[in-house]
mmCIF file of C-alpha atoms in Angstrom:
data_model
loop_
_atom_site.group_PDB
_atom_site.id
_atom_site.type_symbol
_atom_site.label_atom_id
_atom_site.label_comp_id
_atom_site.label_asym_id
_atom_site.label_seq_id
_atom_site.Cartn_x
_atom_site.Cartn_y
_atom_site.Cartn_z
ATOM 1 C CA UNK H 914 26.964 16.487 3.735
ATOM 2 C CA UNK H 915 27.240 14.627 0.971
ATOM 3 C CA UNK H 916 28.579 17.347 -1.074
ATOM 4 C CA UNK H 917 31.043 17.565 1.965
ATOM 5 C CA UNK H 918 31.983 14.129 1.384
ATOM 6 C CA UNK H 919 32.892 14.270 -2.146
ATOM 7 C CA UNK H 920 34.883 17.168 -1.803
ATOM 8 C CA UNK H 921 36.912 15.087 0.645
ATOM 9 C CA UNK H 922 37.273 12.650 -1.503
ATOM 10 C CA UNK H 923 38.690 15.465 -4.254
ATOM 11 C CA UNK H 924 40.874 17.079 -2.215
ATOM 12 C CA UNK H 925 42.468 13.386 -1.023
ATOM 13 C CA UNK H 926 43.034 12.376 -4.542
ATOM 14 C CA UNK H 927 44.061 16.206 -5.926
ATOM 15 C CA UNK H 928 47.111 15.783 -3.286
ATOM 16 C CA UNK H 929 47.951 12.799 -5.109
ATOM 17 C CA UNK H 930 47.123 13.725 -8.667
ATOM 18 C CA UNK H 931 49.680 16.240 -11.192
ATOM 19 C CA UNK H 932 48.787 19.547 -12.013
ATOM 20 C CA UNK H 933 47.452 18.536 -15.429
ATOM 21 C CA UNK H 934 44.296 15.957 -13.920
ATOM 22 C CA UNK H 935 43.490 18.575 -11.122
ATOM 23 C CA UNK H 936 41.122 20.685 -13.285
ATOM 24 C CA UNK H 937 39.425 17.655 -14.432
ATOM 25 C CA UNK H 938 39.164 15.728 -11.313
ATOM 26 C CA UNK H 939 37.655 19.011 -9.956
ATOM 27 C CA UNK H 940 34.791 18.703 -12.417
ATOM 28 C CA UNK H 941 33.765 14.990 -11.787
ATOM 29 C CA UNK H 942 34.095 16.048 -7.861
ATOM 30 C CA UNK H 943 31.787 18.795 -8.337
ATOM 31 C CA UNK H 944 29.287 16.656 -10.587
ATOM 32 C CA UNK H 945 28.974 14.052 -7.993
ATOM 33 C CA UNK H 946 28.411 16.661 -5.149
ATOM 34 C CA UNK H 947 25.987 18.156 -7.323
ATOM 35 C CA UNK H 948 24.289 14.450 -8.390
ATOM 36 C CA UNK H 949 24.031 13.433 -4.583
ATOM 37 C CA UNK H 950 23.141 17.124 -3.040
ATOM 38 C CA UNK H 951 20.157 17.216 -5.557
ATOM 39 C CA UNK H 952 16.514 16.290 -4.869
ATOM 40 C CA UNK H 953 15.328 12.182 -5.721
ATOM 41 C CA UNK H 954 15.088 11.774 -9.407
ATOM 42 C CA UNK H 955 11.878 10.180 -11.021
ATOM 43 C CA UNK H 956 11.403 6.319 -10.109
ATOM 44 C CA UNK H 957 11.843 6.935 -6.494
ATOM 45 C CA UNK H 958 8.789 4.716 -5.888
ATOM 46 C CA UNK H 959 8.497 1.165 -7.769
ATOM 47 C CA UNK H 960 6.180 -1.703 -7.563
ATOM 48 C CA UNK H 961 7.013 -4.270 -5.482
ATOM 49 C CA UNK H 962 7.360 -8.134 -5.983
ATOM 50 C CA UNK H 963 4.391 -10.359 -5.287
ATOM 51 C CA UNK H 964 5.074 -12.226 -2.040
ATOM 52 C CA UNK H 965 3.937 -15.242 -4.074
ATOM 53 C CA UNK H 966 3.036 -16.260 -7.991
ATOM 54 C CA UNK H 967 0.587 -14.741 -9.559
ATOM 55 C CA UNK H 968 -1.600 -18.155 -9.307
ATOM 56 C CA UNK H 969 -1.333 -18.594 -5.902
ATOM 57 C CA UNK H 970 -4.120 -17.466 -5.100
ATOM 58 C CA UNK H 971 -6.480 -19.817 -7.364
ATOM 59 C CA UNK H 972 -8.833 -20.269 -7.360
ATOM 60 C CA UNK H 973 -10.176 -16.844 -5.523
ATOM 61 C CA UNK H 974 -8.312 -14.750 -7.307
ATOM 62 C CA UNK H 975 -7.567 -15.874 -11.086
ATOM 63 C CA UNK H 976 -4.035 -15.481 -12.169
ATOM 64 C CA UNK H 977 -4.448 -13.278 -15.315
ATOM 65 C CA UNK H 978 -6.561 -10.862 -12.898
ATOM 66 C CA UNK H 979 -3.748 -10.782 -10.295
ATOM 67 C CA UNK H 980 -1.026 -10.213 -13.300
ATOM 68 C CA UNK H 981 -2.692 -7.188 -14.873
ATOM 69 C CA UNK H 982 -3.485 -5.795 -11.585
ATOM 70 C CA UNK H 983 -0.281 -5.968 -10.006
ATOM 71 C CA UNK H 984 1.778 -5.589 -13.724
ATOM 72 C CA UNK H 985 -0.587 -2.758 -14.966
ATOM 73 C CA UNK H 986 -2.893 -0.941 -12.837
ATOM 74 C CA UNK H 987 -0.314 -0.942 -9.765
ATOM 75 C CA UNK H 988 2.492 -0.116 -12.035
ATOM 76 C CA UNK H 989 0.328 2.923 -13.704
ATOM 77 C CA UNK H 990 0.269 4.439 -10.301
ATOM 78 C CA UNK H 991 3.667 3.992 -9.673
ATOM 79 C CA UNK H 992 4.090 5.424 -13.040
ATOM 80 C CA UNK H 993 2.256 9.045 -12.347
ATOM 81 C CA UNK H 994 3.310 9.685 -8.765
ATOM 82 C CA UNK H 995 6.764 9.628 -9.691
ATOM 83 C CA UNK H 996 6.374 11.611 -12.617
ATOM 84 C CA UNK H 997 3.958 14.146 -9.849
ATOM 85 C CA UNK H 998 6.938 13.681 -7.596
ATOM 86 C CA UNK H 999 10.020 14.315 -10.223
ATOM 87 C CA UNK H 1000 12.416 17.127 -8.979
ATOM 88 C CA UNK H 1001 10.986 16.866 -5.334
ATOM 89 C CA UNK H 1002 12.666 14.835 -2.089
ATOM 90 C CA UNK H 1003 11.826 11.547 -1.612
ATOM 91 C CA UNK H 1004 9.827 10.728 0.983
ATOM 92 C CA UNK H 1005 8.298 7.593 1.766
ATOM 93 C CA UNK H 1006 4.524 7.163 0.165
ATOM 94 C CA UNK H 1007 3.470 6.657 3.660
ATOM 95 C CA UNK H 1008 4.375 10.080 4.267
ATOM 96 C CA UNK H 1009 2.297 11.403 1.679
ATOM 97 C CA UNK H 1010 -1.151 10.140 2.390
ATOM 98 C CA UNK H 1011 -2.057 12.801 5.524
ATOM 99 C CA UNK H 1012 -1.782 15.810 3.039
ATOM 100 C CA UNK H 1013 -2.668 14.136 -0.147
ATOM 101 C CA UNK H 1014 -6.315 15.510 -0.631
ATOM 102 C CA UNK H 1015 -4.569 18.685 -1.257
ATOM 103 C CA UNK H 1016 -1.961 17.580 -3.124
ATOM 104 C CA UNK H 1017 -3.069 16.947 -6.353
ATOM 105 C CA UNK H 1018 -2.099 13.828 -8.119
ATOM 106 C CA UNK H 1019 -0.827 12.206 -5.009
ATOM 107 C CA UNK H 1020 -4.119 11.867 -4.361
ATOM 108 C CA UNK H 1021 -5.079 8.851 -6.831
ATOM 109 C CA UNK H 1022 -1.457 8.055 -7.786
ATOM 110 C CA UNK H 1023 -0.396 8.623 -4.304
ATOM 111 C CA UNK H 1024 -3.019 6.822 -2.905
ATOM 112 C CA UNK H 1025 -3.218 3.794 -5.330
ATOM 113 C CA UNK H 1026 0.328 2.768 -4.742
ATOM 114 C CA UNK H 1027 0.380 2.533 -1.206
ATOM 115 C CA UNK H 1028 -3.327 1.008 -1.483
ATOM 116 C CA UNK H 1029 -2.253 -1.560 -3.346
ATOM 117 C CA UNK H 1030 1.337 -2.241 -1.925
ATOM 118 C CA UNK H 1031 -0.597 -2.526 1.503
ATOM 119 C CA UNK H 1032 -2.862 -4.894 -0.800
ATOM 120 C CA UNK H 1033 -0.286 -7.891 -1.672
ATOM 121 C CA UNK H 1034 1.208 -7.781 1.740
ATOM 122 C CA UNK H 1035 -2.037 -8.959 3.124
ATOM 123 C CA UNK H 1036 -2.717 -12.141 0.981
ATOM 124 C CA UNK H 1037 -1.232 -15.401 0.513
ATOM 125 C CA UNK H 1038 -1.738 -18.962 -0.578
ATOM 126 C CA UNK H 1039 -5.370 -20.224 0.591
ATOM 127 C CA UNK H 1040 -3.367 -23.116 2.440
ATOM 128 C CA UNK H 1041 -1.112 -20.932 3.961
ATOM 129 C CA UNK H 1042 -3.436 -18.820 5.118
ATOM 130 C CA UNK H 1043 -6.276 -20.949 6.877
ATOM 131 C CA UNK H 1044 -2.916 -21.734 9.021
ATOM 132 C CA UNK H 1045 -2.763 -18.151 10.014
ATOM 133 C CA UNK H 1046 -4.682 -16.670 13.288
ATOM 134 C CA UNK H 1047 -5.467 -13.400 14.722
ATOM 135 C CA UNK H 1048 -3.516 -12.700 17.234
ATOM 136 C CA UNK H 1049 -5.004 -12.294 20.681
ATOM 137 C CA UNK H 1050 -4.780 -8.291 20.723
ATOM 138 C CA UNK H 1051 -6.605 -8.911 17.445
ATOM 139 C CA UNK H 1052 -9.125 -10.751 18.703
ATOM 140 C CA UNK H 1053 -10.046 -8.501 21.561
ATOM 141 C CA UNK H 1054 -10.493 -5.949 19.166
ATOM 142 C CA UNK H 1055 -12.937 -7.682 17.303
ATOM 143 C CA UNK H 1056 -14.836 -9.106 19.747
ATOM 144 C CA UNK H 1057 -14.813 -5.228 21.251
ATOM 145 C CA UNK H 1058 -15.790 -3.622 18.232
ATOM 146 C CA UNK H 1059 -18.232 -6.183 16.360
ATOM 147 C CA UNK H 1060 -18.777 -9.081 18.729
ATOM 148 C CA UNK H 1061 -17.375 -11.690 16.720
ATOM 149 C CA UNK H 1062 -15.282 -12.697 13.456
ATOM 150 C CA UNK H 1063 -18.197 -13.697 12.076
ATOM 151 C CA UNK H 1064 -20.097 -10.124 12.950
ATOM 152 C CA UNK H 1065 -17.092 -8.205 11.407
ATOM 153 C CA UNK H 1066 -16.981 -10.012 8.361
ATOM 154 C CA UNK H 1067 -20.780 -9.738 7.980
ATOM 155 C CA UNK H 1068 -20.462 -5.566 8.168
ATOM 156 C CA UNK H 1069 -17.564 -5.654 6.061
ATOM 157 C CA UNK H 1070 -19.140 -7.637 3.172
ATOM 158 C CA UNK H 1071 -22.171 -5.103 3.453
ATOM 159 C CA UNK H 1072 -19.644 -1.928 3.589
ATOM 160 C CA UNK H 1073 -18.242 -3.816 0.596
ATOM 161 C CA UNK H 1074 -21.400 -4.383 -1.582
ATOM 162 C CA UNK H 1075 -21.960 -2.036 -4.759
ATOM 163 C CA UNK H 1076 -24.799 0.101 -3.057
ATOM 164 C CA UNK H 1077 -22.235 1.042 -0.376
ATOM 165 C CA UNK H 1078 -19.114 1.637 -2.463
ATOM 166 C CA UNK H 1079 -20.545 2.763 -5.880
ATOM 167 C CA UNK H 1080 -18.252 2.254 -8.596
ATOM 168 C CA UNK H 1081 -14.272 1.728 -7.666
ATOM 169 C CA UNK H 1082 -13.038 1.923 -3.812
ATOM 170 C CA UNK H 1083 -11.894 0.647 -1.134
ATOM 171 C CA UNK H 1084 -13.449 -1.411 1.833
ATOM 172 C CA UNK H 1085 -10.993 -1.288 5.339
ATOM 173 C CA UNK H 1086 -11.144 -2.293 8.707
ATOM 174 C CA UNK H 1087 -9.033 0.417 10.903
ATOM 175 C CA UNK H 1088 -7.716 1.035 13.691
ATOM 176 C CA UNK H 1089 -9.167 4.450 15.655
ATOM 177 C CA UNK H 1090 -7.134 7.479 16.571
ATOM 178 C CA UNK H 1091 -7.179 6.051 20.568
ATOM 179 C CA UNK H 1092 -5.876 2.731 19.306
ATOM 180 C CA UNK H 1093 -8.901 1.013 21.237
ATOM 181 C CA UNK H 1094 -11.390 0.205 18.637
ATOM 182 C CA UNK H 1095 -11.695 -1.086 14.804
ATOM 183 C CA UNK H 1096 -14.028 0.289 12.541
ATOM 184 C CA UNK H 1097 -15.134 -0.766 8.750
ATOM 185 C CA UNK H 1098 -15.033 1.969 6.402
ATOM 186 C CA UNK H 1099 -15.474 2.093 2.546
ATOM 187 C CA UNK H 1100 -13.617 4.855 0.789
ATOM 188 C CA UNK H 1101 -14.249 5.810 -3.038
ATOM 189 C CA UNK H 1102 -11.465 5.646 -5.876
ATOM 190 C CA UNK H 1103 -7.214 5.444 -4.202
ATOM 191 C CA UNK H 1104 -8.863 7.127 -1.187
ATOM 192 C CA UNK H 1105 -8.250 5.557 2.453
ATOM 193 C CA UNK H 1106 -8.740 6.630 5.600
ATOM 194 C CA UNK H 1107 -4.804 7.660 6.703
ATOM 195 C CA UNK H 1108 -6.005 10.863 4.430
ATOM 196 C CA UNK H 1109 -7.237 13.855 6.366
ATOM 197 C CA UNK H 1110 -10.452 14.837 5.362
ATOM 198 C CA UNK H 1111 -11.750 11.219 4.210
ATOM 199 C CA UNK H 1112 -13.657 10.637 6.880
ATOM 200 C CA UNK H 1113 -13.929 12.808 10.326
ATOM 201 C CA UNK H 1114 -10.916 11.588 12.134
ATOM 202 C CA UNK H 1115 -7.661 10.313 9.928
ATOM 203 C CA UNK H 1116 -7.826 6.323 10.933
ATOM 204 C CA UNK H 1117 -5.448 3.857 10.205
ATOM 205 C CA UNK H 1118 -5.921 0.941 8.381
ATOM 206 C CA UNK H 1119 -5.105 -2.981 9.318
ATOM 207 C CA UNK H 1120 -6.871 -4.714 6.452
ATOM 208 C CA UNK H 1121 -8.490 -3.827 2.831
ATOM 209 C CA UNK H 1122 -9.626 -4.831 -0.117
ATOM 210 C CA UNK H 1123 -9.597 -3.576 -3.312
ATOM 211 C CA UNK H 1124 -13.471 -3.480 -4.720
ATOM 212 C CA UNK H 1125 -12.481 -1.514 -7.976
ATOM 213 C CA UNK H 1126 -13.813 -4.078 -10.932
ATOM 214 C CA UNK H 1127 -10.184 -4.470 -12.301
ATOM 215 C CA UNK H 1128 -9.708 -6.358 -9.191
ATOM 216 C CA UNK H 1129 -12.235 -9.259 -9.931
ATOM 217 C CA UNK H 1130 -13.771 -8.598 -13.328
ATOM 218 C CA UNK H 1131 -12.010 -11.255 -15.253
ATOM 219 C CA UNK H 1132 -13.423 -14.256 -12.843
ATOM 220 C CA UNK H 1133 -16.297 -12.591 -10.926
ATOM 221 C CA UNK H 1134 -17.655 -10.252 -13.270
ATOM 222 C CA UNK H 1135 -20.568 -8.214 -11.667
ATOM 223 C CA UNK H 1136 -20.812 -10.540 -8.800
ATOM 224 C CA UNK H 1137 -18.596 -8.547 -6.322
ATOM 225 C CA UNK H 1138 -20.170 -9.982 -3.449
ATOM 226 C CA UNK H 1139 -18.744 -13.352 -4.334
ATOM 227 C CA UNK H 1140 -15.625 -11.804 -4.715
ATOM 228 C CA UNK H 1141 -15.621 -10.447 -1.599
ATOM 229 C CA UNK H 1142 -16.868 -13.327 0.475
ATOM 230 C CA UNK H 1143 -14.201 -15.743 -1.143
ATOM 231 C CA UNK H 1144 -11.475 -13.236 -0.977
ATOM 232 C CA UNK H 1145 -11.495 -14.206 3.454
ATOM 233 C CA UNK H 1146 -10.131 -17.495 1.865
ATOM 234 C CA UNK H 1147 -6.775 -15.836 1.165
ATOM 235 C CA UNK H 1148 -6.498 -13.142 4.063
ATOM 236 C CA UNK H 1149 -3.107 -13.384 6.044
ATOM 237 C CA UNK H 1150 -4.348 -13.024 9.369
ATOM 238 C CA UNK H 1151 -0.512 -12.962 10.688
ATOM 239 C CA UNK H 1152 0.186 -9.979 8.690
ATOM 240 C CA UNK H 1153 -2.997 -8.373 9.755
ATOM 241 C CA UNK H 1154 -2.306 -8.744 13.593
ATOM 242 C CA UNK H 1155 1.119 -7.348 12.695
ATOM 243 C CA UNK H 1156 -0.387 -4.526 11.297
ATOM 244 C CA UNK H 1157 -2.910 -3.973 14.200
ATOM 245 C CA UNK H 1158 0.376 -4.280 17.000
ATOM 246 C CA UNK H 1159 2.338 -1.926 14.456
ATOM 247 C CA UNK H 1160 -0.271 0.434 14.399
ATOM 248 C CA UNK H 1161 -1.837 0.316 18.295
ATOM 249 C CA UNK H 1162 2.085 0.561 19.216
ATOM 250 C CA UNK H 1163 2.487 3.930 17.033
ATOM 251 C CA UNK H 1164 -0.573 5.801 16.165
ATOM 252 C CA UNK H 1165 0.498 5.543 12.972
ATOM 253 C CA UNK H 1166 0.168 3.826 9.287
ATOM 254 C CA UNK H 1167 1.917 0.771 8.011
ATOM 255 C CA UNK H 1168 4.711 1.620 6.194
ATOM 256 C CA UNK H 1169 4.674 -0.343 2.688
ATOM 257 C CA UNK H 1170 7.256 -1.497 0.603
ATOM 258 C CA UNK H 1171 7.782 0.250 -3.031
#
């Protein structure tokens, strides 16, 4: 269709051009049509801007960590997934998650891009975050699944402890396939519950925490539990509620920017 449009452009222009320039115009049109028809070039994916300043999550997450985490670590995942996907058709990063375990570099690089793009959006400065709240839908699922918000946080923090997610990984609150229950899931490295084979069934994250050391070490060193408990102060429950509503309605993962 794109090449056809380019051909139409050539036809109308050539009718008005002298014979001497028609061959040149034809060459340019063919080149343009080929470019339009080609698979997406490298750099199809990008690091989205943060929705707040690097220092906005202080004192709970420090500015130097945020800058390195966003500008260096996330950027590396993006560079690597672009390299791995060079010459292939462009698709949203979400669409690559289901089969990522069988797709080589997509597992770590693509997972790293999706996970981080998801992570930035669910946080807000503490003075903003404290004004956000769970929707009735999310509150109901929390109470049904865990008993209370406090119980959910306790189970989440236990899953985020070094003994539960050993080394590097993520902790997630997910909606199950049926859309009627929440589960807390830990995943290693850049895996996430959207990937087939990571858990017994694909689940849909609505909240996630990066527990790689690069996410907290400058401020907390080996005190991961302190990082996890402080992180609640910057969770944007309005956004988590939006994620929940989207997942329950669509039985699909939350799309991300980038």
